[in-house]
Amino acid sequence: MRALTFQKPYRLAYEEVPDPALETARDVVVRVELAAVCGSDLHVYRGHETGLDIGTVMGHEFLGEIVDFGASVDTLRAGDRVVSPFTTSCGSCFYCERGLTARCIEGALFGWVEGGEGLHGSQAEYVRVPLADATVTRAPEGLDPEVALLAGDVLATGYYCAESGGVGPESVVAVLGCGPVGIMAIVGSLELGSEAVYAVDGVAERLELAAELGATPVDLADGPVERLHGVTEGRGADVVLEAVGSPEATRLAVDLVRPGGTIAAVGVHTEERFAFSPVEAYDKNLTYRAGRCPVRPRLDRMLELAASGRYDLGRIISHRMPLSEGVRAYEIFDQKLEGCTKVVLRPDAD
Ligand SMILES: NC(=O)c1ccc[n+]([C@@H]2O[C@H](COP(=O)([O-])OP(=O)(O)OC[C@H]3O[C@@H](n4cnc5c(N)ncnc54)[C@H](O)[C@@H]3O)[C@@H](O)[C@H]2O)c1
Ligand SMILES: [Zn+2]
Ligand SMILES: [Zn+2]
């Protein structure tokens, strides 16, 4: 099959790789209809996250049709159109039972093969899905597949971020980063009742998306700390939702949050140290929550939210390209060229 593979930082290849096949009785193989590029793919692409084997198939956001299934697969059959979280999960280990599927003891991240171990990704014609019954879910009939695709990663992650931050009707929320995840953190905050959501980024078209949803856009260059202090009698935000993944963003989050407030960070961090000190945490009575989103327990709820039509979620998709143009898609998304906010790749458009 054709796939987009990792070669080295800033170098991907669109090339022929072996077709995935069932490896255990609990696997399915999915023919990928839609595969998105995520901000998380950029950490690998930019060489900030290291260890990936050369030739690893990239990507972890996908929607497609099951073409083959193992003998122990219970609830899924060939022809089912499914959407997937970006990690697999068994559904029955200590962590899965507690809803923390992102830390499943058998789980794996799509698009991460290191030292020959791991799972190839979905920016390809086909993808193998282990632990399929407890990992994927059927895409609802009648829901735009592009919108269903968003539920498996960025919508779930943004919503989770708002939940982790404890956002409620009284909260003054600052969302850092208006990429797809930050935009969905705005959606999550609105769903949880906040009427004061301030969205911070430095990119005009991303701030526009935030404003369209009803957030107040704040340009990074316009002094976000003063802005937030100005609307909170000098206190700062009750909740900061960090959807960037850099020390600068962590630093800004700490400067923005009020004493006793919460920072919920879903940005993927690759630095060794926190950008704030234990003294600052103590002096602010700070709560800091972080980590990978456990998508699976939220997925059906996210698909319902997507289907509700309350938000024009598909609006974040700026680029639709054939998989064969995947190398260019990464360049555009990485450098934010052509107003790019999110790319969806189609293997069958080649
Ligand atoms: N925790 C999870 O489960 C999970 C899931 C998906 C994505 N992520 C992570 O979420 C982050 C965002 O993903 P995305 O797809 O939206 O990526 P993205 O790269 O499209 O968006 C990041 C945005 O942050 C903005 N930004 C950069 N520095 C900033 C700063 N100091 N303050 C405010 N904004 C700043 C950028 O202009 C950009 O718009 C990434 O780190 C990604 O890896 C985490
Ligand atoms: Zn992702
Ligand atoms: Zn598990």
mmCIF file of C-alpha atoms and ligand atoms in Angstrom:
data_model
loop_
_atom_site.group_PDB
_atom_site.id
_atom_site.type_symbol
_atom_site.label_atom_id
_atom_site.label_comp_id
_atom_site.label_asym_id
_atom_site.label_seq_id
_atom_site.Cartn_x
_atom_site.Cartn_y
_atom_site.Cartn_z
ATOM 1 C CA MET A 1 0.000 0.000 0.000
ATOM 2 C CA ARG A 2 0.974 3.671 -0.161
ATOM 3 C CA ALA A 3 1.768 5.463 3.095
ATOM 4 C CA LEU A 4 3.382 8.559 4.534
ATOM 5 C CA THR A 5 6.466 7.503 6.506
ATOM 6 C CA PHE A 6 8.968 9.129 8.848
ATOM 7 C CA GLN A 7 12.518 9.462 7.495
ATOM 8 C CA LYS A 8 14.117 12.159 9.672
ATOM 9 C CA PRO A 9 13.073 15.519 11.091
ATOM 10 C CA TYR A 10 11.403 17.622 8.399
ATOM 11 C CA ARG A 11 11.625 14.676 5.957
ATOM 12 C CA LEU A 12 8.714 12.342 5.299
ATOM 13 C CA ALA A 13 8.263 9.983 2.351
ATOM 14 C CA TYR A 14 5.160 8.974 0.434
ATOM 15 C CA GLU A 15 6.108 5.421 -0.407
ATOM 16 C CA GLU A 16 5.117 1.790 -0.845
ATOM 17 C CA VAL A 17 5.075 -0.235 2.416
ATOM 18 C CA PRO A 18 3.742 -3.722 3.237
ATOM 19 C CA ASP A 19 -0.039 -3.966 3.706
ATOM 20 C CA PRO A 20 -0.964 -4.406 7.381
ATOM 21 C CA ALA A 21 -2.453 -7.808 8.220
ATOM 22 C CA LEU A 22 -4.199 -9.235 11.291
ATOM 23 C CA GLU A 23 -1.593 -10.142 13.924
ATOM 24 C CA THR A 24 -3.879 -11.257 16.743
ATOM 25 C CA ALA A 25 -7.466 -12.505 16.928
ATOM 26 C CA ARG A 26 -8.522 -9.162 18.450
ATOM 27 C CA ASP A 27 -7.275 -7.032 15.515
ATOM 28 C CA VAL A 28 -9.163 -5.448 12.688
ATOM 29 C CA VAL A 29 -7.748 -3.899 9.520
ATOM 30 C CA VAL A 30 -9.320 -0.628 8.418
ATOM 31 C CA ARG A 31 -9.291 0.894 4.932
ATOM 32 C CA VAL A 32 -8.598 4.533 5.707
ATOM 33 C CA GLU A 33 -11.067 6.990 4.166
ATOM 34 C CA LEU A 34 -9.906 10.088 6.041
ATOM 35 C CA ALA A 35 -6.693 10.714 7.985
ATOM 36 C CA ALA A 36 -5.924 14.047 9.626
ATOM 37 C CA VAL A 37 -2.617 15.659 10.510
ATOM 38 C CA CYS A 38 -2.380 16.629 14.202
ATOM 39 C CA GLY A 39 -0.265 19.102 16.147
ATOM 40 C CA SER A 40 1.133 16.003 17.871
ATOM 41 C CA ASP A 41 2.519 14.771 14.545
ATOM 42 C CA LEU A 42 4.486 18.016 14.419
ATOM 43 C CA HIS A 43 6.513 17.166 17.549
ATOM 44 C CA VAL A 44 7.928 14.163 15.674
ATOM 45 C CA TYR A 45 8.182 16.036 12.384
ATOM 46 C CA ARG A 46 10.145 18.857 14.033
ATOM 47 C CA GLY A 47 12.474 16.431 15.797
ATOM 48 C CA HIS A 48 11.333 17.491 19.291
ATOM 49 C CA GLU A 49 10.006 14.040 20.076
ATOM 50 C CA THR A 50 12.622 11.447 19.207
ATOM 51 C CA GLY A 51 12.964 7.675 18.994
ATOM 52 C CA LEU A 52 10.681 6.881 16.075
ATOM 53 C CA ASP A 53 12.032 4.215 13.686
ATOM 54 C CA ILE A 54 12.735 5.302 10.124
ATOM 55 C CA GLY A 55 9.886 4.065 7.959
ATOM 56 C CA THR A 56 7.209 4.332 10.661
ATOM 57 C CA VAL A 57 3.846 5.154 9.116
ATOM 58 C CA MET A 58 2.805 8.547 10.519
ATOM 59 C CA GLY A 59 -0.525 9.682 11.913
ATOM 60 C CA HIS A 60 -3.141 8.723 14.473
ATOM 61 C CA GLU A 61 -6.414 10.399 13.454
ATOM 62 C CA PHE A 62 -8.563 8.320 11.120
ATOM 63 C CA LEU A 63 -11.958 7.159 10.002
ATOM 64 C CA GLY A 64 -12.482 4.233 7.681
ATOM 65 C CA GLU A 65 -14.107 0.930 6.849
ATOM 66 C CA ILE A 66 -13.253 -2.419 8.403
ATOM 67 C CA VAL A 67 -12.038 -4.824 5.728
ATOM 68 C CA ASP A 68 -10.791 -7.711 7.891
ATOM 69 C CA PHE A 69 -11.350 -8.825 11.495
ATOM 70 C CA GLY A 70 -9.841 -11.435 13.822
ATOM 71 C CA ALA A 71 -11.669 -14.493 15.166
ATOM 72 C CA SER A 72 -12.193 -12.985 18.660
ATOM 73 C CA VAL A 73 -13.609 -9.683 17.468
ATOM 74 C CA ASP A 74 -17.134 -9.510 18.894
ATOM 75 C CA THR A 75 -18.902 -6.312 18.007
ATOM 76 C CA LEU A 76 -17.388 -5.264 14.686
ATOM 77 C CA ARG A 77 -17.650 -6.660 11.175
ATOM 78 C CA ALA A 78 -16.305 -5.973 7.687
ATOM 79 C CA GLY A 79 -18.082 -2.994 6.184
ATOM 80 C CA ASP A 80 -18.468 -1.131 9.502
ATOM 81 C CA ARG A 81 -17.338 2.477 9.260
ATOM 82 C CA VAL A 82 -15.383 3.311 12.403
ATOM 83 C CA VAL A 83 -13.681 6.214 14.094
ATOM 84 C CA SER A 84 -10.769 5.655 16.439
ATOM 85 C CA PRO A 85 -9.008 7.261 19.385
ATOM 86 C CA PHE A 86 -5.327 7.887 18.791
ATOM 87 C CA THR A 87 -4.385 5.114 21.222
ATOM 88 C CA THR A 88 -5.646 1.551 21.529
ATOM 89 C CA SER A 89 -7.035 0.241 24.822
ATOM 90 C CA CYS A 90 -8.074 -3.137 26.195
ATOM 91 C CA GLY A 91 -11.133 -1.968 28.133
ATOM 92 C CA SER A 92 -10.449 -4.203 31.145
ATOM 93 C CA CYS A 93 -7.117 -3.386 32.821
ATOM 94 C CA PHE A 94 -6.734 -1.325 36.025
ATOM 95 C CA TYR A 95 -6.513 1.937 34.051
ATOM 96 C CA CYS A 96 -9.230 1.186 31.488
ATOM 97 C CA GLU A 97 -11.645 0.285 34.290
ATOM 98 C CA ARG A 98 -10.987 3.698 35.801
ATOM 99 C CA GLY A 99 -11.495 5.521 32.517
ATOM 100 C CA LEU A 100 -7.797 6.223 31.987
ATOM 101 C CA THR A 101 -7.588 4.379 28.663
ATOM 102 C CA ALA A 102 -4.676 6.604 27.609
ATOM 103 C CA ARG A 103 -2.583 4.607 30.117
ATOM 104 C CA CYS A 104 -3.913 1.130 29.233
ATOM 105 C CA ILE A 105 -1.246 -1.449 30.061
ATOM 106 C CA GLU A 106 -1.727 -3.025 26.624
ATOM 107 C CA GLY A 107 -2.343 0.237 24.801
ATOM 108 C CA ALA A 108 -0.319 1.660 21.949
ATOM 109 C CA LEU A 109 -0.188 4.980 20.132
ATOM 110 C CA PHE A 110 -0.838 4.872 16.407
ATOM 111 C CA GLY A 111 2.160 6.075 14.424
ATOM 112 C CA TRP A 112 4.751 5.173 17.038
ATOM 113 C CA VAL A 113 7.198 2.354 16.250
ATOM 114 C CA GLU A 114 10.430 2.426 18.238
ATOM 115 C CA GLY A 115 13.112 -0.284 18.138
ATOM 116 C CA GLY A 116 10.738 -2.380 16.031
ATOM 117 C CA GLU A 117 7.991 -2.275 18.708
ATOM 118 C CA GLY A 118 4.768 -0.346 18.462
ATOM 119 C CA LEU A 119 2.029 0.473 16.045
ATOM 120 C CA HIS A 120 2.102 1.975 12.575
ATOM 121 C CA GLY A 121 -0.039 4.994 11.901
ATOM 122 C CA SER A 122 -3.030 5.874 9.803
ATOM 123 C CA GLN A 123 -1.685 8.233 7.132
ATOM 124 C CA ALA A 124 -1.869 5.263 4.800
ATOM 125 C CA GLU A 125 -4.319 3.261 2.731
ATOM 126 C CA TYR A 126 -4.814 0.720 5.532
ATOM 127 C CA VAL A 127 -4.172 0.568 9.271
ATOM 128 C CA ARG A 128 -4.151 -2.346 11.711
ATOM 129 C CA VAL A 129 -6.130 -1.761 14.912
ATOM 130 C CA PRO A 130 -5.323 -4.047 17.867
ATOM 131 C CA LEU A 131 -7.854 -4.540 20.720
ATOM 132 C CA ALA A 132 -10.444 -3.396 18.221
ATOM 133 C CA ASP A 133 -13.658 -4.007 20.217
ATOM 134 C CA ALA A 134 -12.515 -1.752 23.059
ATOM 135 C CA THR A 135 -10.742 0.795 20.851
ATOM 136 C CA VAL A 136 -12.878 1.924 17.910
ATOM 137 C CA THR A 137 -16.526 2.858 17.697
ATOM 138 C CA ARG A 138 -18.938 3.031 14.747
ATOM 139 C CA ALA A 139 -19.283 6.419 13.089
ATOM 140 C CA PRO A 140 -22.939 7.458 13.397
ATOM 141 C CA GLU A 141 -24.982 7.263 10.191
ATOM 142 C CA GLY A 142 -25.725 10.673 8.805
ATOM 143 C CA LEU A 143 -22.865 12.463 10.577
ATOM 144 C CA ASP A 144 -20.405 14.141 8.222
ATOM 145 C CA PRO A 145 -17.360 11.800 8.279
ATOM 146 C CA GLU A 146 -14.960 14.756 8.530
ATOM 147 C CA VAL A 147 -16.688 15.886 11.717
ATOM 148 C CA ALA A 148 -16.781 12.332 13.099
ATOM 149 C CA LEU A 149 -13.043 12.155 12.476
ATOM 150 C CA LEU A 150 -12.483 15.173 14.746
ATOM 151 C CA ALA A 151 -14.240 13.418 17.643
ATOM 152 C CA GLY A 152 -11.467 10.787 17.856
ATOM 153 C CA ASP A 153 -8.762 13.259 18.811
ATOM 154 C CA VAL A 154 -9.015 17.034 18.883
ATOM 155 C CA LEU A 155 -12.630 17.360 20.052
ATOM 156 C CA ALA A 156 -12.196 14.763 22.789
ATOM 157 C CA THR A 157 -8.861 16.281 23.840
ATOM 158 C CA GLY A 158 -10.125 19.854 23.945
ATOM 159 C CA TYR A 159 -13.207 18.801 25.903
ATOM 160 C CA TYR A 160 -11.092 16.738 28.294
ATOM 161 C CA CYS A 161 -8.854 19.756 28.851
ATOM 162 C CA ALA A 162 -11.842 21.872 29.879
ATOM 163 C CA GLU A 163 -13.129 19.075 32.136
ATOM 164 C CA SER A 164 -9.686 18.661 33.747
ATOM 165 C CA GLY A 165 -9.572 22.370 34.411
ATOM 166 C CA GLY A 166 -12.881 22.135 36.270
ATOM 167 C CA VAL A 167 -14.506 24.721 34.009
ATOM 168 C CA GLY A 168 -18.012 25.702 35.120
ATOM 169 C CA PRO A 169 -20.521 28.515 34.634
ATOM 170 C CA GLU A 170 -18.608 30.931 36.882
ATOM 171 C CA SER A 171 -15.193 30.306 35.324
ATOM 172 C CA VAL A 172 -13.105 32.912 33.588
ATOM 173 C CA VAL A 173 -11.146 30.719 31.184
ATOM 174 C CA ALA A 174 -7.977 31.472 29.224
ATOM 175 C CA VAL A 175 -7.280 29.054 26.382
ATOM 176 C CA LEU A 176 -3.661 29.074 25.235
ATOM 177 C CA GLY A 177 -3.266 28.058 21.596
ATOM 178 C CA CYS A 178 -6.039 28.262 19.005
ATOM 179 C CA GLY A 179 -4.921 25.299 16.961
ATOM 180 C CA PRO A 180 -7.512 22.528 16.522
ATOM 181 C CA VAL A 181 -7.106 21.369 20.134
ATOM 182 C CA GLY A 182 -7.388 24.859 21.616
ATOM 183 C CA ILE A 183 -10.438 25.556 19.457
ATOM 184 C CA MET A 184 -12.051 22.399 20.824
ATOM 185 C CA ALA A 185 -11.075 23.431 24.365
ATOM 186 C CA ILE A 186 -13.152 26.547 23.714
ATOM 187 C CA VAL A 187 -16.051 24.318 22.636
ATOM 188 C CA GLY A 188 -15.595 22.245 25.813
ATOM 189 C CA SER A 189 -15.567 25.377 27.985
ATOM 190 C CA LEU A 190 -18.754 26.690 26.372
ATOM 191 C CA GLU A 191 -20.420 23.291 26.810
ATOM 192 C CA LEU A 192 -19.474 23.349 30.490
ATOM 193 C CA GLY A 193 -21.172 26.701 30.852
ATOM 194 C CA SER A 194 -18.411 29.297 30.835
ATOM 195 C CA GLU A 195 -19.423 32.601 29.323
ATOM 196 C CA ALA A 196 -16.003 34.211 29.669
ATOM 197 C CA VAL A 197 -13.543 32.400 27.434
ATOM 198 C CA TYR A 198 -10.436 34.291 26.342
ATOM 199 C CA ALA A 199 -8.494 32.670 23.509
ATOM 200 C CA VAL A 200 -4.801 33.435 23.109
ATOM 201 C CA ASP A 201 -2.695 32.853 19.993
ATOM 202 C CA GLY A 202 -0.447 34.830 17.684
ATOM 203 C CA VAL A 203 -2.003 33.742 14.384
ATOM 204 C CA ALA A 204 -4.802 35.896 12.981
ATOM 205 C CA GLU A 205 -6.871 33.211 11.221
ATOM 206 C CA ARG A 206 -6.775 30.999 14.311
ATOM 207 C CA LEU A 207 -7.937 33.870 16.531
ATOM 208 C CA GLU A 208 -10.734 34.416 14.024
ATOM 209 C CA LEU A 209 -11.910 30.818 14.432
ATOM 210 C CA ALA A 210 -11.932 31.325 18.202
ATOM 211 C CA ALA A 211 -13.954 34.520 17.863
ATOM 212 C CA GLU A 212 -16.487 32.843 15.554
ATOM 213 C CA LEU A 213 -17.200 30.327 18.301
ATOM 214 C CA GLY A 214 -17.829 33.070 20.807
ATOM 215 C CA ALA A 215 -14.461 33.334 22.589
ATOM 216 C CA THR A 216 -12.777 36.705 23.052
ATOM 217 C CA PRO A 217 -9.603 36.654 20.943
ATOM 218 C CA VAL A 218 -6.419 37.955 22.557
ATOM 219 C CA ASP A 219 -3.332 38.341 20.396
ATOM 220 C CA LEU A 220 -0.140 37.138 22.076
ATOM 221 C CA ALA A 221 1.412 40.460 21.145
ATOM 222 C CA ASP A 222 -1.321 42.411 22.958
ATOM 223 C CA GLY A 223 -0.342 41.564 26.534
ATOM 224 C CA PRO A 224 -2.601 38.644 27.500
ATOM 225 C CA VAL A 225 -1.606 38.901 31.177
ATOM 226 C CA GLU A 226 -2.688 42.544 31.432
ATOM 227 C CA ARG A 227 -5.877 41.709 29.485
ATOM 228 C CA LEU A 228 -6.874 38.909 31.845
ATOM 229 C CA HIS A 229 -5.959 40.921 34.931
ATOM 230 C CA GLY A 230 -7.998 43.781 33.528
ATOM 231 C CA VAL A 231 -11.208 41.722 33.439
ATOM 232 C CA THR A 232 -10.717 39.972 36.794
ATOM 233 C CA GLU A 233 -9.965 42.846 39.173
ATOM 234 C CA GLY A 234 -6.287 41.964 38.904
ATOM 235 C CA ARG A 235 -6.672 38.292 39.882
ATOM 236 C CA GLY A 236 -6.069 36.408 36.613
ATOM 237 C CA ALA A 237 -7.968 33.534 35.013
ATOM 238 C CA ASP A 238 -9.699 30.905 37.156
ATOM 239 C CA VAL A 239 -8.700 28.225 34.664
ATOM 240 C CA VAL A 240 -5.981 28.171 32.018
ATOM 241 C CA LEU A 241 -6.308 25.540 29.291
ATOM 242 C CA GLU A 242 -2.896 25.034 27.728
ATOM 243 C CA ALA A 243 -3.109 23.547 24.215
ATOM 244 C CA VAL A 244 0.333 24.432 22.888
ATOM 245 C CA GLY A 245 3.074 22.278 24.413
ATOM 246 C CA SER A 246 6.056 24.597 24.960
ATOM 247 C CA PRO A 247 7.867 26.074 27.967
ATOM 248 C CA GLU A 248 6.758 29.545 26.814
ATOM 249 C CA ALA A 249 3.137 28.450 26.981
ATOM 250 C CA THR A 250 3.601 26.956 30.458
ATOM 251 C CA ARG A 251 5.221 30.172 31.602
ATOM 252 C CA LEU A 252 2.350 32.221 30.237
ATOM 253 C CA ALA A 253 -0.178 29.867 31.861
ATOM 254 C CA VAL A 254 1.406 30.427 35.276
ATOM 255 C CA ASP A 255 1.416 34.191 34.753
ATOM 256 C CA LEU A 256 -2.246 34.123 33.693
ATOM 257 C CA VAL A 257 -3.752 31.893 36.371
ATOM 258 C CA ARG A 258 -5.121 33.413 39.576
ATOM 259 C CA PRO A 259 -4.133 32.179 43.042
ATOM 260 C CA GLY A 260 -6.054 28.972 43.716
ATOM 261 C CA GLY A 261 -6.669 28.475 40.006
ATOM 262 C CA THR A 262 -6.034 25.483 37.779
ATOM 263 C CA ILE A 263 -3.859 24.962 34.745
ATOM 264 C CA ALA A 264 -4.977 22.020 32.611
ATOM 265 C CA ALA A 265 -2.307 21.188 30.059
ATOM 266 C CA VAL A 266 -2.971 18.918 27.089
ATOM 267 C CA GLY A 267 -0.097 20.356 25.047
ATOM 268 C CA VAL A 268 2.543 17.651 24.579
ATOM 269 C CA HIS A 269 5.741 18.675 26.360
ATOM 270 C CA THR A 270 9.185 17.462 25.404
ATOM 271 C CA GLU A 271 11.285 19.593 27.782
ATOM 272 C CA GLU A 272 12.842 18.119 30.929
ATOM 273 C CA ARG A 273 11.829 20.758 33.456
ATOM 274 C CA PHE A 274 8.789 22.799 34.378
ATOM 275 C CA ALA A 275 8.929 26.438 33.364
ATOM 276 C CA PHE A 276 7.836 27.418 36.892
ATOM 277 C CA SER A 277 9.307 26.795 40.307
ATOM 278 C CA PRO A 278 7.909 24.958 43.341
ATOM 279 C CA VAL A 279 7.907 28.327 45.067
ATOM 280 C CA GLU A 280 5.619 29.826 42.430
ATOM 281 C CA ALA A 281 3.320 26.794 42.619
ATOM 282 C CA TYR A 282 3.160 27.132 46.408
ATOM 283 C CA ASP A 283 2.672 30.865 46.367
ATOM 284 C CA LYS A 284 -0.246 30.539 43.947
ATOM 285 C CA ASN A 285 -1.858 27.453 45.547
ATOM 286 C CA LEU A 286 -1.628 26.140 42.025
ATOM 287 C CA THR A 287 -3.286 23.020 40.632
ATOM 288 C CA TYR A 288 -1.542 21.722 37.512
ATOM 289 C CA ARG A 289 -3.057 18.831 35.579
ATOM 290 C CA ALA A 290 -1.506 17.270 32.492
ATOM 291 C CA GLY A 291 -1.523 14.353 30.141
ATOM 292 C CA ARG A 292 -2.825 12.432 27.208
ATOM 293 C CA CYS A 293 -6.583 12.402 26.717
ATOM 294 C CA PRO A 294 -8.378 9.140 27.494
ATOM 295 C CA VAL A 295 -10.531 9.357 24.383
ATOM 296 C CA ARG A 296 -12.415 6.063 24.398
ATOM 297 C CA PRO A 297 -14.709 6.705 27.413
ATOM 298 C CA ARG A 298 -15.635 10.083 25.850
ATOM 299 C CA LEU A 299 -15.894 9.084 22.217
ATOM 300 C CA ASP A 300 -19.615 8.339 21.972
ATOM 301 C CA ARG A 301 -20.416 11.530 23.893
ATOM 302 C CA MET A 302 -18.147 13.511 21.563
ATOM 303 C CA LEU A 303 -19.835 12.029 18.501
ATOM 304 C CA GLU A 304 -23.205 13.104 19.966
ATOM 305 C CA LEU A 305 -21.868 16.600 20.560
ATOM 306 C CA ALA A 306 -20.506 16.704 16.999
ATOM 307 C CA ALA A 307 -23.865 15.515 15.646
ATOM 308 C CA SER A 308 -25.804 18.090 17.705
ATOM 309 C CA GLY A 309 -24.785 20.761 15.210
ATOM 310 C CA ARG A 310 -24.330 23.271 18.051
ATOM 311 C CA TYR A 311 -20.880 24.132 16.678
ATOM 312 C CA ASP A 312 -19.583 24.223 13.127
ATOM 313 C CA LEU A 313 -16.665 21.924 13.987
ATOM 314 C CA GLY A 314 -15.753 21.182 10.383
ATOM 315 C CA ARG A 315 -14.904 24.868 10.026
ATOM 316 C CA ILE A 316 -11.412 24.197 11.448
ATOM 317 C CA ILE A 317 -10.531 22.035 8.426
ATOM 318 C CA SER A 318 -8.825 24.414 6.018
ATOM 319 C CA HIS A 319 -7.163 21.891 3.706
ATOM 320 C CA ARG A 320 -8.339 18.660 2.063
ATOM 321 C CA MET A 321 -5.599 16.896 0.150
ATOM 322 C CA PRO A 322 -4.857 13.499 -1.389
ATOM 323 C CA LEU A 323 -2.511 11.342 0.726
ATOM 324 C CA SER A 324 0.014 11.547 -2.124
ATOM 325 C CA GLU A 325 0.428 15.241 -1.240
ATOM 326 C CA GLY A 326 1.036 14.426 2.426
ATOM 327 C CA VAL A 327 4.624 15.694 2.416
ATOM 328 C CA ARG A 328 3.385 19.093 1.287
ATOM 329 C CA ALA A 329 0.502 18.919 3.774
ATOM 330 C CA TYR A 330 2.974 18.707 6.668
ATOM 331 C CA GLU A 331 4.936 21.704 5.338
ATOM 332 C CA ILE A 332 1.777 23.773 5.082
ATOM 333 C CA PHE A 333 0.490 22.789 8.541
ATOM 334 C CA ASP A 334 3.897 23.133 10.212
ATOM 335 C CA GLN A 335 4.591 26.589 8.799
ATOM 336 C CA LYS A 336 0.927 27.700 8.946
ATOM 337 C CA LEU A 337 1.043 28.550 5.240
ATOM 338 C CA GLU A 338 -2.081 29.345 3.210
ATOM 339 C CA GLY A 339 -4.072 30.000 6.394
ATOM 340 C CA CYS A 340 -3.762 26.326 7.310
ATOM 341 C CA THR A 341 -5.565 25.321 10.494
ATOM 342 C CA LYS A 342 -6.134 21.581 9.901
ATOM 343 C CA VAL A 343 -5.423 19.169 7.054
ATOM 344 C CA VAL A 344 -7.448 16.093 6.163
ATOM 345 C CA LEU A 345 -5.787 13.577 3.840
ATOM 346 C CA ARG A 346 -7.678 11.178 1.549
ATOM 347 C CA PRO A 347 -5.871 8.022 0.442
ATOM 348 C CA ASP A 348 -8.551 7.325 -2.190
ATOM 349 C CA ALA A 349 -8.176 10.718 -3.839
ATOM 350 C CA ASP A 350 -4.912 9.664 -5.528
HETATM 351 N N1 LIG B 1 -2.918 15.523 25.458
HETATM 352 C C1 LIG B 1 -3.412 14.955 24.358
HETATM 353 O O1 LIG B 1 -4.045 13.900 24.436
HETATM 354 C C2 LIG B 1 -3.235 15.635 23.036
HETATM 355 C C3 LIG B 1 -4.020 15.257 21.928
HETATM 356 C C4 LIG B 1 -3.885 15.984 20.740
HETATM 357 C C5 LIG B 1 -2.968 17.018 20.668
HETATM 358 N N2 LIG B 1 -2.213 17.322 21.758
HETATM 359 C C6 LIG B 1 -1.261 18.440 21.764
HETATM 360 O O2 LIG B 1 -1.998 19.655 21.832
HETATM 361 C C7 LIG B 1 -1.186 20.710 21.293
HETATM 362 C C8 LIG B 1 -2.001 21.484 20.274
HETATM 363 O O3 LIG B 1 -2.345 20.666 19.171
HETATM 364 P P1 LIG B 1 -2.899 21.329 17.835
HETATM 365 O O4 LIG B 1 -3.227 20.238 16.884
HETATM 366 O O5 LIG B 1 -3.921 22.326 18.150
HETATM 367 O O6 LIG B 1 -1.531 22.029 17.349
HETATM 368 P P2 LIG B 1 -1.158 23.347 16.541
HETATM 369 O O7 LIG B 1 0.318 23.308 16.399
HETATM 370 O O8 LIG B 1 -2.009 23.445 15.312
HETATM 371 O O9 LIG B 1 -1.607 24.555 17.508
HETATM 372 C C9 LIG B 1 -0.793 25.152 18.451
HETATM 373 C C10 LIG B 1 -1.165 26.630 18.500
HETATM 374 O O10 LIG B 1 -0.495 27.266 19.572
HETATM 375 C C11 LIG B 1 -0.112 28.576 19.180
HETATM 376 N N3 LIG B 1 0.956 29.028 20.090
HETATM 377 C C12 LIG B 1 2.284 28.813 19.997
HETATM 378 N N4 LIG B 1 2.906 29.352 21.073
HETATM 379 C C13 LIG B 1 1.949 29.898 21.852
HETATM 380 C C14 LIG B 1 1.975 30.585 23.105
HETATM 381 N N5 LIG B 1 3.125 30.798 23.763
HETATM 382 N N6 LIG B 1 0.788 31.006 23.628
HETATM 383 C C15 LIG B 1 -0.378 30.793 22.968
HETATM 384 N N7 LIG B 1 -0.451 30.133 21.763
HETATM 385 C C16 LIG B 1 0.698 29.702 21.231
HETATM 386 C C17 LIG B 1 0.283 28.392 17.736
HETATM 387 O O11 LIG B 1 0.250 29.599 17.004
HETATM 388 C C18 LIG B 1 -0.786 27.395 17.240
HETATM 389 O O12 LIG B 1 -1.913 28.037 16.709
HETATM 390 C C19 LIG B 1 0.051 20.031 20.719
HETATM 391 O O13 LIG B 1 1.093 20.080 21.670
HETATM 392 C C20 LIG B 1 -0.400 18.601 20.550
HETATM 393 O O14 LIG B 1 0.676 17.691 20.555
HETATM 394 C C21 LIG B 1 -2.336 16.649 22.922
HETATM 395 ZN ZN ZN B 2 -3.438 14.001 17.825
HETATM 396 ZN ZN ZN B 3 -6.518 -1.406 29.322
#
